């Protein structure tokens, strides 16, 4: 059975873009950004090698609410003239975020590996920083949210590899 990576990607889009994916009737969608998602691509490759799925959560402007999420299939970063970039992120079918999780701060930023290691070895309190409007642009790397772990969604998810 597929399992989720401990991290996900969160990015901002507009409602029209999400509506277009929903209305297309396709089980796949794509997202484009002019920022190079180089670390996201590396993390997706790592997750794929571990047979893990990586969610992407879409935040809609202007109110910055979590709206939909999906499983990332591929991230391709293209360089034009060595100065301009375009990231193309392909994903599986969109799933709605439950309204109780729509607030931006319902997701937390991924802590550093040093922080997680310290929390594991030392008797210290866990510290997490909630996602905010500063860290969501152009994308954020966060802990995989609880709403992604429902048994039905795990069973219906297609592997990203």
mmCIF file of N, CA, C and O in Angstrom, residues 8-14 18 31-35 37 55-61 64-68 72 87 89 91 104 107 131 135-142:
data_model
loop_
_atom_site.group_PDB
_atom_site.id
_atom_site.type_symbol
_atom_site.label_atom_id
_atom_site.label_comp_id
_atom_site.label_asym_id
_atom_site.label_seq_id
_atom_site.Cartn_x
_atom_site.Cartn_y
_atom_site.Cartn_z
ATOM 1 N N UNK A 8 5.098 17.762 2.297
ATOM 2 C CA UNK A 8 4.237 18.090 1.166
ATOM 3 C C UNK A 8 4.639 19.474 0.664
ATOM 4 O O UNK A 8 5.441 20.161 1.300
ATOM 5 N N UNK A 9 4.084 19.865 -0.467
ATOM 6 C CA UNK A 9 4.321 21.195 -1.017
ATOM 7 C C UNK A 9 3.017 21.979 -0.935
ATOM 8 O O UNK A 9 1.942 21.435 -1.170
ATOM 9 N N UNK A 10 3.128 23.243 -0.606
ATOM 10 C CA UNK A 10 1.969 24.124 -0.532
ATOM 11 C C UNK A 10 2.259 25.327 -1.414
ATOM 12 O O UNK A 10 3.338 25.929 -1.308
ATOM 13 N N UNK A 11 1.344 25.669 -2.297
ATOM 14 C CA UNK A 11 1.557 26.796 -3.194
ATOM 15 C C UNK A 11 0.245 27.551 -3.407
ATOM 16 O O UNK A 11 -0.828 27.057 -3.097
ATOM 17 N N UNK A 12 0.382 28.740 -3.949
ATOM 18 C CA UNK A 12 -0.759 29.632 -4.154
ATOM 19 C C UNK A 12 -1.170 29.633 -5.623
ATOM 20 O O UNK A 12 -0.329 29.661 -6.515
ATOM 21 N N UNK A 13 -2.472 29.608 -5.838
ATOM 22 C CA UNK A 13 -3.028 29.733 -7.181
ATOM 23 C C UNK A 13 -4.344 30.505 -7.055
ATOM 24 O O UNK A 13 -4.685 30.966 -5.970
ATOM 25 N N UNK A 14 -5.051 30.646 -8.143
ATOM 26 C CA UNK A 14 -6.354 31.316 -8.036
ATOM 27 C C UNK A 14 -7.470 30.303 -8.266
ATOM 28 O O UNK A 14 -7.247 29.212 -8.799
ATOM 29 N N UNK A 18 -8.079 26.331 -10.442
ATOM 30 C CA UNK A 18 -8.582 25.082 -9.856
ATOM 31 C C UNK A 18 -9.901 24.677 -10.495
ATOM 32 O O UNK A 18 -10.128 23.495 -10.775
ATOM 33 N N UNK A 31 0.312 22.458 -12.969
ATOM 34 C CA UNK A 31 0.489 23.779 -12.390
ATOM 35 C C UNK A 31 1.805 24.323 -12.916
ATOM 36 O O UNK A 31 2.784 23.588 -13.019
ATOM 37 N N UNK A 32 1.836 25.600 -13.259
ATOM 38 C CA UNK A 32 3.070 26.237 -13.755
ATOM 39 C C UNK A 32 3.445 27.403 -12.858
ATOM 40 O O UNK A 32 2.579 28.120 -12.366
ATOM 41 N N UNK A 33 4.748 27.584 -12.686
ATOM 42 C CA UNK A 33 5.265 28.679 -11.873
ATOM 43 C C UNK A 33 6.567 29.158 -12.504
ATOM 44 O O UNK A 33 7.289 28.367 -13.123
ATOM 45 N N UNK A 34 6.864 30.427 -12.361
ATOM 46 C CA UNK A 34 8.106 30.976 -12.916
ATOM 47 C C UNK A 34 9.284 30.851 -11.961
ATOM 48 O O UNK A 34 10.390 31.225 -12.298
ATOM 49 N N UNK A 35 9.041 30.327 -10.773
ATOM 50 C CA UNK A 35 10.116 30.095 -9.804
ATOM 51 C C UNK A 35 10.637 28.665 -9.991
ATOM 52 O O UNK A 35 9.852 27.749 -10.190
ATOM 53 N N UNK A 37 11.472 25.233 -8.867
ATOM 54 C CA UNK A 37 11.196 24.360 -7.727
ATOM 55 C C UNK A 37 12.255 23.263 -7.658
ATOM 56 O O UNK A 37 11.968 22.077 -7.725
ATOM 57 N N UNK A 55 2.062 14.889 -1.412
ATOM 58 C CA UNK A 55 0.903 15.739 -1.694
ATOM 59 C C UNK A 55 1.319 17.167 -2.055
ATOM 60 O O UNK A 55 2.393 17.629 -1.668
ATOM 61 N N UNK A 56 0.458 17.824 -2.802
ATOM 62 C CA UNK A 56 0.577 19.256 -3.037
ATOM 63 C C UNK A 56 -0.758 19.866 -2.610
ATOM 64 O O UNK A 56 -1.818 19.327 -2.932
ATOM 65 N N UNK A 57 -0.679 20.939 -1.859
ATOM 66 C CA UNK A 57 -1.876 21.615 -1.350
ATOM 67 C C UNK A 57 -1.952 22.982 -2.019
ATOM 68 O O UNK A 57 -0.965 23.719 -2.052
ATOM 69 N N UNK A 58 -3.126 23.307 -2.554
ATOM 70 C CA UNK A 58 -3.316 24.578 -3.231
ATOM 71 C C UNK A 58 -4.053 25.558 -2.334
ATOM 72 O O UNK A 58 -5.104 25.250 -1.791
ATOM 73 N N UNK A 59 -3.474 26.737 -2.221
ATOM 74 C CA UNK A 59 -4.041 27.846 -1.468
ATOM 75 C C UNK A 59 -4.583 28.832 -2.499
ATOM 76 O O UNK A 59 -3.909 29.128 -3.485
ATOM 77 N N UNK A 60 -5.802 29.328 -2.290
ATOM 78 C CA UNK A 60 -6.379 30.262 -3.257
ATOM 79 C C UNK A 60 -6.252 31.699 -2.766
ATOM 80 O O UNK A 60 -6.372 31.978 -1.575
ATOM 81 N N UNK A 61 -5.969 32.562 -3.733
ATOM 82 C CA UNK A 61 -5.934 34.005 -3.457
ATOM 83 C C UNK A 61 -7.328 34.567 -3.700
ATOM 84 O O UNK A 61 -8.090 33.979 -4.461
ATOM 85 N N UNK A 64 -6.324 33.439 0.817
ATOM 86 C CA UNK A 64 -5.295 32.500 1.275
ATOM 87 C C UNK A 64 -5.862 31.389 2.153
ATOM 88 O O UNK A 64 -5.449 31.160 3.279
ATOM 89 N N UNK A 65 -6.810 30.657 1.573
ATOM 90 C CA UNK A 65 -7.396 29.495 2.240
ATOM 91 C C UNK A 65 -6.954 28.224 1.510
ATOM 92 O O UNK A 65 -6.827 28.222 0.287
ATOM 93 N N UNK A 66 -6.738 27.158 2.264
ATOM 94 C CA UNK A 66 -6.425 25.863 1.672
ATOM 95 C C UNK A 66 -7.676 25.371 0.961
ATOM 96 O O UNK A 66 -8.743 25.310 1.558
ATOM 97 N N UNK A 67 -7.558 25.025 -0.311
ATOM 98 C CA UNK A 67 -8.750 24.697 -1.091
ATOM 99 C C UNK A 67 -8.769 23.246 -1.565
ATOM 100 O O UNK A 67 -9.717 22.522 -1.314
ATOM 101 N N UNK A 68 -7.747 22.829 -2.295
ATOM 102 C CA UNK A 68 -7.678 21.487 -2.860
ATOM 103 C C UNK A 68 -6.284 20.921 -2.655
ATOM 104 O O UNK A 68 -5.329 21.666 -2.448
ATOM 105 N N UNK A 72 1.420 14.610 -6.210
ATOM 106 C CA UNK A 72 2.333 15.076 -7.257
ATOM 107 C C UNK A 72 2.823 13.875 -8.070
ATOM 108 O O UNK A 72 3.243 12.864 -7.514
ATOM 109 N N UNK A 87 8.606 26.127 -13.881
ATOM 110 C CA UNK A 87 8.379 24.843 -13.235
ATOM 111 C C UNK A 87 7.026 24.331 -13.676
ATOM 112 O O UNK A 87 6.041 25.073 -13.676
ATOM 113 N N UNK A 89 4.461 21.343 -12.705
ATOM 114 C CA UNK A 89 4.147 20.337 -11.701
ATOM 115 C C UNK A 89 2.894 19.586 -12.135
ATOM 116 O O UNK A 89 1.826 20.177 -12.234
ATOM 117 N N UNK A 91 0.052 16.639 -11.458
ATOM 118 C CA UNK A 91 -0.531 16.004 -10.284
ATOM 119 C C UNK A 91 -1.750 15.165 -10.657
ATOM 120 O O UNK A 91 -2.315 15.306 -11.732
ATOM 121 N N UNK A 104 -4.823 28.772 6.782
ATOM 122 C CA UNK A 104 -3.428 28.626 6.392
ATOM 123 C C UNK A 104 -2.586 28.033 7.517
ATOM 124 O O UNK A 104 -1.706 27.211 7.278
ATOM 125 N N UNK A 107 -1.546 24.032 8.690
ATOM 126 C CA UNK A 107 -0.389 23.268 8.203
ATOM 127 C C UNK A 107 0.859 23.873 8.835
ATOM 128 O O UNK A 107 0.949 25.085 9.026
ATOM 129 N N UNK A 131 2.321 27.591 9.031
ATOM 130 C CA UNK A 131 2.427 28.264 7.744
ATOM 131 C C UNK A 131 1.741 29.624 7.830
ATOM 132 O O UNK A 131 0.706 29.775 8.478
ATOM 133 N N UNK A 135 5.564 32.684 4.163
ATOM 134 C CA UNK A 135 6.282 31.469 3.773
ATOM 135 C C UNK A 135 5.622 30.676 2.653
ATOM 136 O O UNK A 135 6.212 29.746 2.129
ATOM 137 N N UNK A 136 4.417 31.022 2.262
ATOM 138 C CA UNK A 136 3.720 30.242 1.243
ATOM 139 C C UNK A 136 4.144 30.620 -0.185
ATOM 140 O O UNK A 136 3.890 29.876 -1.119
ATOM 141 N N UNK A 137 4.816 31.728 -0.359
ATOM 142 C CA UNK A 137 5.248 32.177 -1.692
ATOM 143 C C UNK A 137 6.706 31.856 -1.926
ATOM 144 O O UNK A 137 7.531 32.143 -1.069
ATOM 145 N N UNK A 138 7.177 31.353 -3.024
ATOM 146 C CA UNK A 138 6.392 30.823 -4.141
ATOM 147 C C UNK A 138 5.815 29.440 -3.824
ATOM 148 O O UNK A 138 4.818 29.043 -4.384
ATOM 149 N N UNK A 139 6.459 28.703 -2.917
ATOM 150 C CA UNK A 139 5.883 27.468 -2.401
ATOM 151 C C UNK A 139 6.527 27.192 -1.061
ATOM 152 O O UNK A 139 7.594 27.721 -0.742
ATOM 153 N N UNK A 140 5.863 26.383 -0.253
ATOM 154 C CA UNK A 140 6.401 26.020 1.055
ATOM 155 C C UNK A 140 6.543 24.506 1.123
ATOM 156 O O UNK A 140 5.780 23.767 0.495
ATOM 157 N N UNK A 141 7.525 24.072 1.887
ATOM 158 C CA UNK A 141 7.694 22.649 2.176
ATOM 159 C C UNK A 141 7.204 22.458 3.599
ATOM 160 O O UNK A 141 7.734 23.050 4.536
ATOM 161 N N UNK A 142 6.170 21.669 3.749
ATOM 162 C CA UNK A 142 5.491 21.520 5.037
ATOM 163 C C UNK A 142 5.395 20.048 5.416
ATOM 164 O O UNK A 142 5.649 19.168 4.595
#
